mmCIF file of C-alpha atoms and ligand atoms in Angstrom:
data_model
loop_
_atom_site.group_PDB
_atom_site.id
_atom_site.type_symbol
_atom_site.label_atom_id
_atom_site.label_comp_id
_atom_site.label_asym_id
_atom_site.label_seq_id
_atom_site.Cartn_x
_atom_site.Cartn_y
_atom_site.Cartn_z
ATOM 1 C CA MET A 84 12.475 114.274 -4.771
ATOM 2 C CA SER A 85 15.236 116.776 -4.415
ATOM 3 C CA LYS A 86 14.962 120.532 -4.800
ATOM 4 C CA ILE A 87 18.002 121.901 -6.574
ATOM 5 C CA ALA A 88 19.424 125.383 -6.031
ATOM 6 C CA ILE A 89 21.235 126.925 -8.972
ATOM 7 C CA MET A 90 23.148 130.079 -8.238
ATOM 8 C CA GLY A 91 25.352 132.516 -10.092
ATOM 9 C CA ALA A 92 26.963 135.740 -8.974
ATOM 10 C CA MET A 93 25.953 138.055 -11.819
ATOM 11 C CA ARG A 94 22.676 138.417 -13.708
ATOM 12 C CA GLU A 95 24.461 137.301 -16.911
ATOM 13 C CA GLU A 96 25.280 133.995 -15.237
ATOM 14 C CA ILE A 97 21.660 133.026 -14.568
ATOM 15 C CA GLU A 98 19.871 134.623 -17.536
ATOM 16 C CA PRO A 99 20.513 131.631 -19.828
ATOM 17 C CA LEU A 100 18.951 129.436 -17.114
ATOM 18 C CA LEU A 101 15.847 131.590 -16.776
ATOM 19 C CA ALA A 102 15.384 131.431 -20.545
ATOM 20 C CA GLN A 103 15.120 127.617 -20.449
ATOM 21 C CA VAL A 104 13.103 126.776 -17.329
ATOM 22 C CA GLU A 105 9.339 126.416 -16.847
ATOM 23 C CA ASN A 106 6.734 127.593 -14.322
ATOM 24 C CA LEU A 107 8.796 130.597 -13.211
ATOM 25 C CA ASN A 108 7.729 132.258 -9.971
ATOM 26 C CA ARG A 109 9.617 135.301 -8.680
ATOM 27 C CA VAL A 110 10.060 135.674 -4.932
ATOM 28 C CA GLU A 111 11.528 138.871 -3.465
ATOM 29 C CA TYR A 112 13.533 138.232 -0.312
ATOM 30 C CA ALA A 113 16.447 139.799 1.568
ATOM 31 C CA ASP A 114 17.050 142.493 -1.021
ATOM 32 C CA ASN A 115 17.251 139.979 -3.850
ATOM 33 C CA THR A 116 15.085 137.986 -6.275
ATOM 34 C CA TYR A 117 14.727 134.201 -6.132
ATOM 35 C CA TYR A 118 13.206 132.310 -9.055
ATOM 36 C CA GLU A 119 11.300 129.124 -8.271
ATOM 37 C CA ALA A 120 10.920 127.019 -11.404
ATOM 38 C CA THR A 121 10.864 123.535 -12.858
ATOM 39 C CA TYR A 122 13.121 121.941 -15.436
ATOM 40 C CA LYS A 123 12.299 118.542 -16.976
ATOM 41 C CA GLY A 124 9.932 117.948 -14.079
ATOM 42 C CA LYS A 125 12.486 118.805 -11.400
ATOM 43 C CA GLU A 126 11.975 121.525 -8.820
ATOM 44 C CA ILE A 127 14.680 124.208 -8.845
ATOM 45 C CA VAL A 128 15.328 127.627 -7.324
ATOM 46 C CA ILE A 129 17.585 130.055 -9.200
ATOM 47 C CA ALA A 130 19.269 133.233 -7.949
ATOM 48 C CA TYR A 131 22.272 135.434 -8.578
ATOM 49 C CA SER A 132 23.888 136.640 -5.396
ATOM 50 C CA LYS A 133 25.736 139.774 -6.569
ATOM 51 C CA ILE A 134 29.518 139.728 -6.674
ATOM 52 C CA GLY A 135 31.779 138.480 -3.891
ATOM 53 C CA LYS A 136 31.989 136.147 -0.919
ATOM 54 C CA VAL A 137 29.606 137.931 1.453
ATOM 55 C CA PHE A 138 26.704 138.168 -0.994
ATOM 56 C CA ALA A 139 27.338 134.593 -2.135
ATOM 57 C CA SER A 140 27.183 133.232 1.439
ATOM 58 C CA LEU A 141 23.937 135.080 2.062
ATOM 59 C CA THR A 142 22.314 133.708 -1.095
ATOM 60 C CA ALA A 143 23.529 130.142 -0.543
ATOM 61 C CA THR A 144 22.202 130.212 3.024
ATOM 62 C CA ILE A 145 18.793 131.491 1.917
ATOM 63 C CA LEU A 146 18.511 128.928 -0.888
ATOM 64 C CA ILE A 147 19.048 126.204 1.684
ATOM 65 C CA GLU A 148 17.355 127.531 4.824
ATOM 66 C CA LYS A 149 14.397 129.433 3.370
ATOM 67 C CA PHE A 150 13.747 127.570 0.109
ATOM 68 C CA GLY A 151 14.674 124.111 1.393
ATOM 69 C CA CYS A 152 17.104 123.235 -1.411
ATOM 70 C CA ASP A 153 18.966 120.008 -0.683
ATOM 71 C CA LYS A 154 21.578 120.298 -3.450
ATOM 72 C CA LEU A 155 23.340 123.395 -4.751
ATOM 73 C CA LEU A 156 24.905 123.902 -8.171
ATOM 74 C CA PHE A 157 26.894 127.053 -8.955
ATOM 75 C CA SER A 158 27.168 128.182 -12.559
ATOM 76 C CA GLY A 159 29.397 130.992 -13.757
ATOM 77 C CA VAL A 160 32.655 132.192 -15.230
ATOM 78 C CA ALA A 161 36.213 132.253 -13.889
ATOM 79 C CA GLY A 162 39.692 133.534 -14.571
ATOM 80 C CA ALA A 163 42.167 130.884 -15.698
ATOM 81 C CA ILE A 164 45.379 130.171 -13.825
ATOM 82 C CA SER A 165 46.506 127.007 -15.655
ATOM 83 C CA PRO A 166 47.869 127.856 -19.100
ATOM 84 C CA ASP A 167 45.933 124.896 -20.559
ATOM 85 C CA LEU A 168 42.609 126.545 -19.616
ATOM 86 C CA LYS A 169 41.414 128.631 -22.559
ATOM 87 C CA ILE A 170 38.463 131.007 -22.831
ATOM 88 C CA GLY A 171 35.239 128.983 -22.959
ATOM 89 C CA ASP A 172 36.760 125.879 -21.309
ATOM 90 C CA LEU A 173 34.786 124.279 -18.478
ATOM 91 C CA ILE A 174 36.335 123.520 -15.103
ATOM 92 C CA ILE A 175 34.706 121.854 -12.109
ATOM 93 C CA ALA A 176 36.084 122.403 -8.619
ATOM 94 C CA ASP A 177 37.417 119.375 -6.758
ATOM 95 C CA SER A 178 37.934 121.700 -3.826
ATOM 96 C CA LEU A 179 37.933 125.398 -3.067
ATOM 97 C CA CYS A 180 39.967 127.779 -0.908
ATOM 98 C CA GLN A 181 39.923 131.478 0.027
ATOM 99 C CA HIS A 182 43.077 133.069 -1.381
ATOM 100 C CA ASP A 183 42.514 136.380 0.427
ATOM 101 C CA LEU A 184 41.949 134.979 3.919
ATOM 102 C CA ASP A 185 45.178 135.886 5.663
ATOM 103 C CA ILE A 186 46.190 135.642 9.318
ATOM 104 C CA THR A 187 49.698 134.534 8.367
ATOM 105 C CA ALA A 188 51.012 137.168 10.834
ATOM 106 C CA PHE A 189 50.231 134.557 13.518
ATOM 107 C CA GLY A 190 52.045 131.752 11.730
ATOM 108 C CA HIS A 191 48.932 130.205 10.183
ATOM 109 C CA PRO A 192 48.909 129.106 6.543
ATOM 110 C CA HIS A 193 47.196 131.241 3.890
ATOM 111 C CA GLY A 194 43.460 130.557 3.678
ATOM 112 C CA TYR A 195 43.220 129.236 7.236
ATOM 113 C CA VAL A 196 41.489 130.529 10.348
ATOM 114 C CA PRO A 197 41.055 128.540 13.583
ATOM 115 C CA GLU A 198 38.146 126.062 13.357
ATOM 116 C CA GLY A 199 38.004 126.612 9.588
ATOM 117 C CA LYS A 200 39.471 124.612 6.693
ATOM 118 C CA VAL A 201 41.948 125.748 4.027
ATOM 119 C CA SER A 202 40.259 123.586 1.442
ATOM 120 C CA ILE A 203 36.691 122.271 1.119
ATOM 121 C CA PRO A 204 35.899 119.453 -1.335
ATOM 122 C CA THR A 205 32.799 119.459 -3.538
ATOM 123 C CA ASP A 206 30.347 116.544 -3.601
ATOM 124 C CA LYS A 207 31.793 113.475 -5.307
ATOM 125 C CA ALA A 208 28.445 112.190 -6.622
ATOM 126 C CA LEU A 209 27.693 115.520 -8.325
ATOM 127 C CA ARG A 210 31.175 115.524 -9.875
ATOM 128 C CA GLU A 211 30.412 112.063 -11.273
ATOM 129 C CA VAL A 212 27.139 113.344 -12.761
ATOM 130 C CA ALA A 213 29.127 116.141 -14.433
ATOM 131 C CA LYS A 214 31.607 113.683 -15.936
ATOM 132 C CA GLN A 215 28.769 111.562 -17.279
ATOM 133 C CA VAL A 216 27.091 114.637 -18.827
ATOM 134 C CA ALA A 217 30.404 115.732 -20.379
ATOM 135 C CA LYS A 218 30.922 112.283 -21.868
ATOM 136 C CA GLN A 219 27.383 112.126 -23.277
ATOM 137 C CA ASN A 220 27.827 115.501 -24.962
ATOM 138 C CA GLY A 221 31.419 114.971 -26.090
ATOM 139 C CA LEU A 222 32.594 117.914 -23.997
ATOM 140 C CA GLU A 223 35.928 118.313 -22.277
ATOM 141 C CA LEU A 224 35.693 118.978 -18.550
ATOM 142 C CA LYS A 225 38.761 120.026 -16.595
ATOM 143 C CA GLU A 226 38.901 119.407 -12.861
ATOM 144 C CA GLY A 227 40.961 121.159 -10.216
ATOM 145 C CA ILE A 228 41.314 123.524 -7.294
ATOM 146 C CA ILE A 229 39.438 126.814 -7.531
ATOM 147 C CA ALA A 230 40.608 129.776 -5.447
ATOM 148 C CA THR A 231 38.140 132.423 -4.305
ATOM 149 C CA GLY A 232 38.726 135.971 -3.082
ATOM 150 C CA ASP A 233 37.096 139.373 -2.973
ATOM 151 C CA GLN A 234 39.240 140.685 -5.834
ATOM 152 C CA PHE A 235 38.942 140.739 -9.598
ATOM 153 C CA VAL A 236 42.430 139.458 -10.377
ATOM 154 C CA ALA A 237 44.056 141.191 -13.321
ATOM 155 C CA SER A 238 47.697 140.724 -12.421
ATOM 156 C CA VAL A 239 50.251 138.079 -13.284
ATOM 157 C CA ASP A 240 51.903 138.535 -9.877
ATOM 158 C CA ARG A 241 48.711 137.906 -7.899
ATOM 159 C CA LYS A 242 47.890 134.989 -10.168
ATOM 160 C CA SER A 243 51.243 133.323 -9.566
ATOM 161 C CA PHE A 244 50.929 133.864 -5.796
ATOM 162 C CA ILE A 245 47.564 132.059 -5.893
ATOM 163 C CA SER A 246 48.998 129.356 -8.104
ATOM 164 C CA THR A 247 52.015 128.604 -5.914
ATOM 165 C CA THR A 248 50.235 129.031 -2.563
ATOM 166 C CA PHE A 249 47.081 127.007 -3.297
ATOM 167 C CA ASN A 250 47.939 124.978 -6.423
ATOM 168 C CA ALA A 251 44.783 126.479 -7.876
ATOM 169 C CA HIS A 252 43.803 126.067 -11.540
ATOM 170 C CA ALA A 253 41.202 128.837 -11.746
ATOM 171 C CA LEU A 254 40.012 131.748 -9.646
ATOM 172 C CA GLU A 255 36.792 133.584 -8.994
ATOM 173 C CA MET A 256 35.002 135.515 -6.234
ATOM 174 C CA GLU A 257 32.277 133.269 -4.746
ATOM 175 C CA GLY A 258 32.906 129.512 -4.849
ATOM 176 C CA ALA A 259 34.717 129.004 -1.548
ATOM 177 C CA SER A 260 32.143 130.986 0.416
ATOM 178 C CA VAL A 261 29.363 128.824 -1.033
ATOM 179 C CA ALA A 262 31.505 125.834 -0.025
ATOM 180 C CA VAL A 263 31.749 127.059 3.582
ATOM 181 C CA VAL A 264 27.961 127.412 3.810
ATOM 182 C CA CYS A 265 27.147 124.067 2.169
ATOM 183 C CA ASP A 266 29.810 122.224 4.175
ATOM 184 C CA ALA A 267 28.436 123.608 7.457
ATOM 185 C CA LEU A 268 24.812 122.838 6.513
ATOM 186 C CA LYS A 269 25.726 119.430 5.024
ATOM 187 C CA VAL A 270 24.245 120.169 1.620
ATOM 188 C CA PRO A 271 25.962 118.508 -1.373
ATOM 189 C CA PHE A 272 27.293 121.204 -3.688
ATOM 190 C CA PHE A 273 28.982 121.571 -7.052
ATOM 191 C CA ILE A 274 30.887 124.472 -8.629
ATOM 192 C CA LEU A 275 31.164 124.815 -12.415
ATOM 193 C CA ARG A 276 32.923 127.670 -14.205
ATOM 194 C CA ALA A 277 33.609 128.469 -17.848
ATOM 195 C CA ILE A 278 36.726 130.552 -18.425
ATOM 196 C CA SER A 279 36.127 134.216 -19.331
ATOM 197 C CA ASP A 280 39.702 135.567 -19.031
ATOM 198 C CA SER A 281 43.183 134.671 -17.837
ATOM 199 C CA ALA A 282 43.376 136.956 -14.786
ATOM 200 C CA ASN A 283 46.225 138.871 -16.448
ATOM 201 C CA ASP A 284 46.587 142.462 -17.574
ATOM 202 C CA GLU A 285 44.023 141.861 -20.326
ATOM 203 C CA ALA A 286 41.511 140.312 -17.937
ATOM 204 C CA ASP A 287 39.149 143.280 -17.769
ATOM 205 C CA MET A 288 38.854 143.473 -21.571
ATOM 206 C CA ASP A 289 38.504 139.700 -22.008
ATOM 207 C CA PHE A 290 35.945 139.549 -19.210
ATOM 208 C CA ASP A 291 33.741 142.146 -20.900
ATOM 209 C CA THR A 292 34.061 140.340 -24.224
ATOM 210 C CA PHE A 293 33.458 136.784 -23.009
ATOM 211 C CA LEU A 294 31.240 137.041 -19.900
ATOM 212 C CA GLU A 295 28.036 136.316 -21.820
ATOM 213 C CA SER A 296 29.301 133.545 -24.068
ATOM 214 C CA SER A 297 31.151 131.723 -21.284
ATOM 215 C CA ALA A 298 28.235 132.129 -18.849
ATOM 216 C CA LYS A 299 26.019 130.441 -21.452
ATOM 217 C CA ILE A 300 28.390 127.503 -21.832
ATOM 218 C CA SER A 301 28.315 126.936 -18.075
ATOM 219 C CA ALA A 302 24.527 127.395 -17.753
ATOM 220 C CA HIS A 303 23.700 124.924 -20.508
ATOM 221 C CA PHE A 304 25.928 122.310 -18.926
ATOM 222 C CA ILE A 305 24.250 122.858 -15.550
ATOM 223 C CA LEU A 306 20.790 122.289 -17.044
ATOM 224 C CA ASP A 307 21.957 118.986 -18.533
ATOM 225 C CA MET A 308 23.148 118.072 -15.043
ATOM 226 C CA VAL A 309 19.767 118.924 -13.503
ATOM 227 C CA GLU A 310 18.203 116.513 -15.972
ATOM 228 C CA ALA A 311 20.732 113.805 -15.067
ATOM 229 C CA ILE A 312 20.491 114.166 -11.281
ATOM 230 C CA GLU A 313 18.462 111.388 -9.644
HETATM 231 C C1 LIG B 136 33.795 139.549 -11.774
HETATM 232 C C2 LIG B 136 32.787 138.425 -11.583
HETATM 233 C C3 LIG B 136 32.760 137.926 -10.154
HETATM 234 O O1 LIG B 136 31.477 137.478 -9.796
HETATM 235 C C4 LIG B 136 33.729 136.766 -10.175
HETATM 236 C C5 LIG B 136 33.192 137.227 -12.384
HETATM 237 C C6 LIG B 136 36.069 135.816 -13.871
HETATM 238 N N1 LIG B 136 37.316 136.350 -14.030
HETATM 239 C C7 LIG B 136 37.790 136.692 -12.810
HETATM 240 C C8 LIG B 136 39.003 137.276 -12.388
HETATM 241 N N2 LIG B 136 39.169 137.502 -11.059
HETATM 242 C C9 LIG B 136 38.199 137.156 -10.189
HETATM 243 N N3 LIG B 136 37.030 136.602 -10.541
HETATM 244 C C10 LIG B 136 36.823 136.359 -11.851
HETATM 245 N N4 LIG B 136 33.501 136.174 -11.465
HETATM 246 C C11 LIG B 136 33.215 140.799 -11.335
HETATM 247 S S1 LIG B 136 34.107 142.241 -11.666
HETATM 248 C C12 LIG B 136 33.427 142.895 -13.099
HETATM 249 C C13 LIG B 136 32.065 143.429 -12.897
HETATM 250 O O2 LIG B 136 31.604 144.194 -13.981
HETATM 251 C C14 LIG B 136 34.506 135.236 -11.904
HETATM 252 C C15 LIG B 136 35.747 135.807 -12.527
HETATM 253 N N5 LIG B 136 39.981 137.598 -13.249
HETATM 254 C C16 LIG B 136 30.998 145.348 -13.500
HETATM 255 C C17 LIG B 136 30.732 146.302 -14.620
HETATM 256 O O3 LIG B 136 30.982 147.597 -14.131
#
């Protein structure tokens, strides 16, 4: 049977998960806390990484290499790029890219470094599970490209750069680094985000207002997925 990692970036993103799971066991490791648990008879390990790509890569690596997780689900919030994404809407990543990775001075495209990939797709089977869960619950699930960078985007200019350069529909600060780790270690992964703001000049205010409610929407969906995963 599989052991499923569920990660978030901020405490608020995993708290709704911790409230629902059973047989919680805290493990302190690498300056962070990992929560072994079960949900509907399935073994899971939950952690929040702290914000940004570096912390997220560290946590994803530990969930896989130390805890032996063989699938990884990310649950959290994101800033919307597409105007049809409203606060509270769910989006799953088809693929992810790093919008702040830039060696364009050498003629390379944005998001690319030698021996790397501009875009990394998520696991198709997990995306199918998500669509099935959405259908069962009568929920709308958007699907698209998610752009990741070590910046809280609160600017229409930056947002439109990310939109035109990467065709991205939403943005956040961890997904693509989790993708790099899971792709390299050949672990199927899935990234779900509920919109907390629109990455514009009101983003900081909206984020503070909607972090908790949107994080909950994402977390509850993820738990339904855990139940549905074979
Ligand atoms: C933002 C969180 C980080 O983990 C990425 C939320 C939602 N809206 C975003 C936006 N730009 C980039 N990312 C996002 N997550 C952390 S900064 C605020 C921290 O509060 C996704 C995301 N517009 C600290 C309180 O002092």
